Short mmCIF file of C-alpha atoms in Angstrom, two decimals:
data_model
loop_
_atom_site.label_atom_id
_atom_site.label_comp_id
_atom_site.label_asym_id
_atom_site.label_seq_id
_atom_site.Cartn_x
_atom_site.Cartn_y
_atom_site.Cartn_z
CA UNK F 183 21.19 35.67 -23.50
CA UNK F 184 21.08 34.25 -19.72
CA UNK F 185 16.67 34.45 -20.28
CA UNK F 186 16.52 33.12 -23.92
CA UNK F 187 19.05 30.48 -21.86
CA UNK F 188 16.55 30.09 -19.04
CA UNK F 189 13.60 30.27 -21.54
CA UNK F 190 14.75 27.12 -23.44
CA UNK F 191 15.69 25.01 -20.42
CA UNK F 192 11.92 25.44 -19.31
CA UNK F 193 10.74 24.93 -22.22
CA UNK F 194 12.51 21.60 -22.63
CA UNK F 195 11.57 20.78 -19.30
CA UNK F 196 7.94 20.75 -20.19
CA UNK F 197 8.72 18.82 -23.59
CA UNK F 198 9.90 16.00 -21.35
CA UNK F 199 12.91 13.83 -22.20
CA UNK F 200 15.13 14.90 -25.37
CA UNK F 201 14.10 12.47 -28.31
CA UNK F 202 17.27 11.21 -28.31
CA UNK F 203 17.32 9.64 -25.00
CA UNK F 204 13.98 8.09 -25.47
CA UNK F 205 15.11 6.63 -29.02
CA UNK F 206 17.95 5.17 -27.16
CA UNK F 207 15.97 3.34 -24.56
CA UNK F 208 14.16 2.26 -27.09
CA UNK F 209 17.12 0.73 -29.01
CA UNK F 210 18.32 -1.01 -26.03
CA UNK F 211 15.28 -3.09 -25.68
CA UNK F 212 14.53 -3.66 -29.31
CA UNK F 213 18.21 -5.04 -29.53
CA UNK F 214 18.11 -6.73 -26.08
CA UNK F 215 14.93 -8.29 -26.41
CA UNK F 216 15.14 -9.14 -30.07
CA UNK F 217 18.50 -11.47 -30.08
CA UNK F 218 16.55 -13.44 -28.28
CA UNK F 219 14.57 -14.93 -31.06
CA UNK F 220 17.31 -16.86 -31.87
CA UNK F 221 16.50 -19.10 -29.19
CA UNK F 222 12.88 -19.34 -30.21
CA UNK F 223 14.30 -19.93 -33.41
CA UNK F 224 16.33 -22.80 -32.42
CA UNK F 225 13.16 -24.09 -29.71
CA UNK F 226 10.70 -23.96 -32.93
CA UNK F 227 12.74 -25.98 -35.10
CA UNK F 228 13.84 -28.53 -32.03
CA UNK F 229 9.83 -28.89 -31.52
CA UNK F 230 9.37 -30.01 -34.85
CA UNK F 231 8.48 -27.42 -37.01
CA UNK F 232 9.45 -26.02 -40.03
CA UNK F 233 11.42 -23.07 -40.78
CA UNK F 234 8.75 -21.08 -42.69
CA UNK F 235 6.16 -22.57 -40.02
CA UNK F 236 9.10 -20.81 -37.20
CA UNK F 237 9.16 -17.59 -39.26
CA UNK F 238 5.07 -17.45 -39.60
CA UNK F 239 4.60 -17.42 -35.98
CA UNK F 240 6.99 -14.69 -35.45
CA UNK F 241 5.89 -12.71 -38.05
CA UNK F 242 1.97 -12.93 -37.29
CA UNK F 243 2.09 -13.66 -33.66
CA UNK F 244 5.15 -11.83 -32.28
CA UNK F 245 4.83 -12.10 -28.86
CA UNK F 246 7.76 -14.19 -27.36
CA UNK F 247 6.20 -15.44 -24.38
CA UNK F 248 3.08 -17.10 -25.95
CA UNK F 249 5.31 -18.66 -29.05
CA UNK F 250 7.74 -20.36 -26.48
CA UNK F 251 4.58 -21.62 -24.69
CA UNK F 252 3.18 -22.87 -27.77
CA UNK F 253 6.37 -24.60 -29.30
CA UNK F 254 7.55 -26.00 -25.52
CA UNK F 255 4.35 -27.36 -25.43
CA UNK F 256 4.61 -29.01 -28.60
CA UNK F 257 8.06 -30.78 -27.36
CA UNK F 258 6.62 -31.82 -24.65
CA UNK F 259 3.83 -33.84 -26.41
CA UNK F 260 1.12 -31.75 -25.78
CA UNK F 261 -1.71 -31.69 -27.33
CA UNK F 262 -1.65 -28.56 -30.09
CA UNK F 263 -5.47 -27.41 -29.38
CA UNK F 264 -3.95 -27.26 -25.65
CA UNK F 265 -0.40 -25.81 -27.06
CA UNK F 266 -2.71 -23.05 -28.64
CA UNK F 267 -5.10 -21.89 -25.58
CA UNK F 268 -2.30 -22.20 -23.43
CA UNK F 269 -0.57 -19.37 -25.91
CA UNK F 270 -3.70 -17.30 -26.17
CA UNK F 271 -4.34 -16.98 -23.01
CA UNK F 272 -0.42 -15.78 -22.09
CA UNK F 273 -1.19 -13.19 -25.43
CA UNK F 274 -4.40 -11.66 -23.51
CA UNK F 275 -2.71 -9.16 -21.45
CA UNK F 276 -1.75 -7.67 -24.50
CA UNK F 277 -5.35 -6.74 -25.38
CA UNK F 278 -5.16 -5.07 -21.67
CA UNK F 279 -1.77 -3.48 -23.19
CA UNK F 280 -3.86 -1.63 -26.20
CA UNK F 281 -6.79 -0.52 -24.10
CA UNK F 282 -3.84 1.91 -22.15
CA UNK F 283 -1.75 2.71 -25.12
CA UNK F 284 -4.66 3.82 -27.14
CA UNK F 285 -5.42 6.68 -24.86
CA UNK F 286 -1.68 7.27 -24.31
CA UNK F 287 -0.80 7.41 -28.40
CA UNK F 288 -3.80 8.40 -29.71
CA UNK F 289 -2.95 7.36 -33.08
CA UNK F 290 -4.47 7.83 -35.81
CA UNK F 291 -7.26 5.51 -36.76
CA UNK F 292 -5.74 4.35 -40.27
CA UNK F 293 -2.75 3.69 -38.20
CA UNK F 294 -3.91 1.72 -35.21
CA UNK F 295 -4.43 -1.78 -37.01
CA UNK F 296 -0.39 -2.35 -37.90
CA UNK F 297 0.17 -0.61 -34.40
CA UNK F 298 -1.98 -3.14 -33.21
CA UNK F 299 1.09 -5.48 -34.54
CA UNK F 300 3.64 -4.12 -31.91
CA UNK F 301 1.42 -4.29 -28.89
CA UNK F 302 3.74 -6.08 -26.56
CA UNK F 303 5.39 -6.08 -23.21
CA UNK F 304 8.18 -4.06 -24.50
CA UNK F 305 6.67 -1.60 -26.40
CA UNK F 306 3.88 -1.05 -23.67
CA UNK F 307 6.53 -0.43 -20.88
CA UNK F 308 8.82 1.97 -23.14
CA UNK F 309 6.04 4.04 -23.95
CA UNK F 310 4.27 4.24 -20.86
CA UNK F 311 7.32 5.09 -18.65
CA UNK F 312 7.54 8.29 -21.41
CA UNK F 313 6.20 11.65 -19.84
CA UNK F 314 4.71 12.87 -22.61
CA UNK F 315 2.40 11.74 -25.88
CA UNK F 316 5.42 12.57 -28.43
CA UNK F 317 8.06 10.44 -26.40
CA UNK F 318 5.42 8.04 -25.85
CA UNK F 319 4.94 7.69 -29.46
CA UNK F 320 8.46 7.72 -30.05
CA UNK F 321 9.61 4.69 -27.37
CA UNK F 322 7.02 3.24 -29.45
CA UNK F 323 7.52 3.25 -32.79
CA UNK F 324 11.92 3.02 -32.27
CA UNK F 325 11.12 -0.27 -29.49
CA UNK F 326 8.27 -1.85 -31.77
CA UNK F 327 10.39 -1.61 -35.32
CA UNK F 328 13.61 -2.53 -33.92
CA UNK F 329 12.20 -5.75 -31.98
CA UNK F 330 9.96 -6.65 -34.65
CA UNK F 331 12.98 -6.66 -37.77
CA UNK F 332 15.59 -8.33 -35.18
CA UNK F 333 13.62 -10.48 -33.90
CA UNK F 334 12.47 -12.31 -37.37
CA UNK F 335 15.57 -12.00 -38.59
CA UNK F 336 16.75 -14.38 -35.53
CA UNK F 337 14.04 -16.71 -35.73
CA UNK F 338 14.77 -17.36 -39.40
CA UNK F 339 19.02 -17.58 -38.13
CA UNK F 340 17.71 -19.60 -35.03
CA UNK F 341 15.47 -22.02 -37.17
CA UNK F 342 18.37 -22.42 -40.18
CA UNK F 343 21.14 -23.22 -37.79
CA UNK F 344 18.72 -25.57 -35.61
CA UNK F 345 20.85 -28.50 -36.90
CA UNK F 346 23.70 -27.40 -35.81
CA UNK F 347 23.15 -26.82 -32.44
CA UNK F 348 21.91 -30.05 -31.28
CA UNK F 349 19.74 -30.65 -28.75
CA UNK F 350 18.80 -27.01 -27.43
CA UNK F 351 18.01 -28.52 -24.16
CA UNK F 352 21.66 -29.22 -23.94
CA UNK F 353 22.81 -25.41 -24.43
CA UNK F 354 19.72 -24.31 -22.17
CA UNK F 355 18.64 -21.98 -25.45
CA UNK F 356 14.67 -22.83 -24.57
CA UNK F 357 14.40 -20.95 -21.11
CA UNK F 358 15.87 -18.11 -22.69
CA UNK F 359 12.74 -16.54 -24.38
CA UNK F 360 11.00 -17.05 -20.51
CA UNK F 361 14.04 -15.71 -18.90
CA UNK F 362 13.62 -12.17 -20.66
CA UNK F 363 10.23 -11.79 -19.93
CA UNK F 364 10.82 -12.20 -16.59
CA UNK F 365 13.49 -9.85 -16.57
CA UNK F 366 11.30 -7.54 -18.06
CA UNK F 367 8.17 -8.13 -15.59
CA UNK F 368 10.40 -8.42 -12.37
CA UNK F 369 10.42 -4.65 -12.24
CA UNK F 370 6.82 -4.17 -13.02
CA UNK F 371 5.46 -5.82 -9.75
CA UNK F 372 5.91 -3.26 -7.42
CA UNK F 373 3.07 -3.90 -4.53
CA UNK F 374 2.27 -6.77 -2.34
CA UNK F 375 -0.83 -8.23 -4.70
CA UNK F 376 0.93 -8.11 -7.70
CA UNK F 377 3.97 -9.92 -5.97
CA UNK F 378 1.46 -12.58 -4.38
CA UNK F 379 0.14 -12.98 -7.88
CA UNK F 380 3.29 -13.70 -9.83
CA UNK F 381 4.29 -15.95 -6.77
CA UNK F 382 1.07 -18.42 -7.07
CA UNK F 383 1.68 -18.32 -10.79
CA UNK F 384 5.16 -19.41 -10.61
CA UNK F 385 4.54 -22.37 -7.49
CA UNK F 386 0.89 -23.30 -9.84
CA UNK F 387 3.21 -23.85 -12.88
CA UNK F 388 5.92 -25.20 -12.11
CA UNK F 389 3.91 -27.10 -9.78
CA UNK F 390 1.33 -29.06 -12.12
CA UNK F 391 4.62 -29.28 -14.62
CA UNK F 392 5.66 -33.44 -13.81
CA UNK F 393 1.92 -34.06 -13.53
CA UNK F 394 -0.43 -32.93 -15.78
CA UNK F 395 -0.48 -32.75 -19.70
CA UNK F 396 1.87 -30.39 -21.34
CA UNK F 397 0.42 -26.57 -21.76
CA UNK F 398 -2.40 -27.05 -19.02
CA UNK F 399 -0.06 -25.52 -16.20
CA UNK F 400 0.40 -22.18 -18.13
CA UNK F 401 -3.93 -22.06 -18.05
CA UNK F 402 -4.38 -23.07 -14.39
CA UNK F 403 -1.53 -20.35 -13.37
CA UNK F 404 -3.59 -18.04 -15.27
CA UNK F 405 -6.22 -18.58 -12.63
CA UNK F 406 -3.56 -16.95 -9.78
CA UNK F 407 -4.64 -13.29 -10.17
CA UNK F 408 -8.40 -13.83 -9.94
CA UNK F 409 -8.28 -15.87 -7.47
CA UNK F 410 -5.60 -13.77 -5.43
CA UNK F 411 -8.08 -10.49 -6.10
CA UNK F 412 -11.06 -12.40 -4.79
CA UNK F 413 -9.42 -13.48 -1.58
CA UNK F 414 -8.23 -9.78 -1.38
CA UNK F 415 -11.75 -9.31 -1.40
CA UNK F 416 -13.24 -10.81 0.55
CA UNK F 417 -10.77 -10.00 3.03
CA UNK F 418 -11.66 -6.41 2.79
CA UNK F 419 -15.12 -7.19 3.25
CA UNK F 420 -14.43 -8.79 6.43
CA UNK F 421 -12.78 -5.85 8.18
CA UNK F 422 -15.19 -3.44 7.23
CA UNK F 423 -17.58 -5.29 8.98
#
């Protein structure tokens, strides 16, 4: 009894983490992440557009940080061709996102289009901080479903009680959708460069913000990790010689 004991303990230590555990972090963020398109909800509809146009962007787009870009730009009287690069650009680094989590999932290739879907921050850092393919799979499927059905359900909420609310600058409701995503990439920068990068981002920004057209600072901060890895560079360059 004491080896078939032994036996399964080392067995499930080379499985990884129980299923359960991994479907529960997976939960968390799904459910954390996805109340908070009720504020997008409530942003869309304060920027002017419609309920069904609210519920479209969630539902093709999905990807919180480029659909607050696009509808604060939109407020802010920005132009919508700007509004729009300004969001693709912030929904690159998902592309970045698939290139790992294809070699991670290895899904199959019938699946990979609607997986394509739920390539996002939080699906991309459940899965990837899973030791194994099956959890990895797992974090990804519980995190994308969960966050996906939540959060249209509270952008169509967030859009229908838009009226009610008021002026969503009032309750502070638009720097909610920016305020998880920073929560979420806080933990991710863990050396120096990646710090510097995020730092410059944040001082470009909010920097060009008062003084040039609305959308415009969210390109130009885009321009902080290039120019951050060049300097890095060229740096290196000079010590070697």
């Amino acid at each position: 009894m004491a080896e078939q004991t032994a036996l399964s303990d080392i067995r499930a230590g080379r499985a990884g983490r129980p299923d359960s555990a991994v479907v529960r972090d997976g939960l968390g963020v799904g459910v954390a992440v996805g109340l908070s398109g009720f504020a997008f909800g409530v942003t869309s509809a304060g920027s002017g557009l419609t309920v069904w146009q609210s519920c479209a962007l969630s539902l093709l787009v999905f990807t919180g940080a480029s659909q607050f870009a696009l509808v604060g730009a939109l407020a802010a009287g920005g132009n919508p061709l700007t509004a729009a690069a300004g969001a693709f650009f912030l929904g690159v680094r998902n592309a970045f996102y698939g290139l790992r989590l294809s070699q991670v999932l290895a899904l199959p290739r019938a699946v990979r289009p609607l997986a394509a879907q739920w390539v996002i921050d939080e699906t991309a850092a459940v899965s990837l901080a899973q030791p194994g393919r099956r959890a990895a799979r797992i974090g990804f499927t519980v995190t994308g479903v969960s966050l996906y059905v939540l959060w249209n359900l509270t952008t169509l909420l967030g859009a229908l009680g838009a009226e009610a609310i008021g002026d969503t600058d009032a309750w502070g409701l638009d720097a909610a959708g920016p305020a998880v995503f920073l929560a979420l990439l806080a933990p991710m920068l863990r050396t120096g460069t990646e710090r510097v990068v995020a730092g410059l981002a944040v001082v470009l920004g909010l920097g060009l913000l008062p003084v040039v057209p609305a959308g415009v600072p969210v390109l130009v901060a885009a321009l902080a990790a290039p120019a951050v890895l060049y300097l890095k560079g060229r740096r290196r360059d000079e010590e070697r010689a």
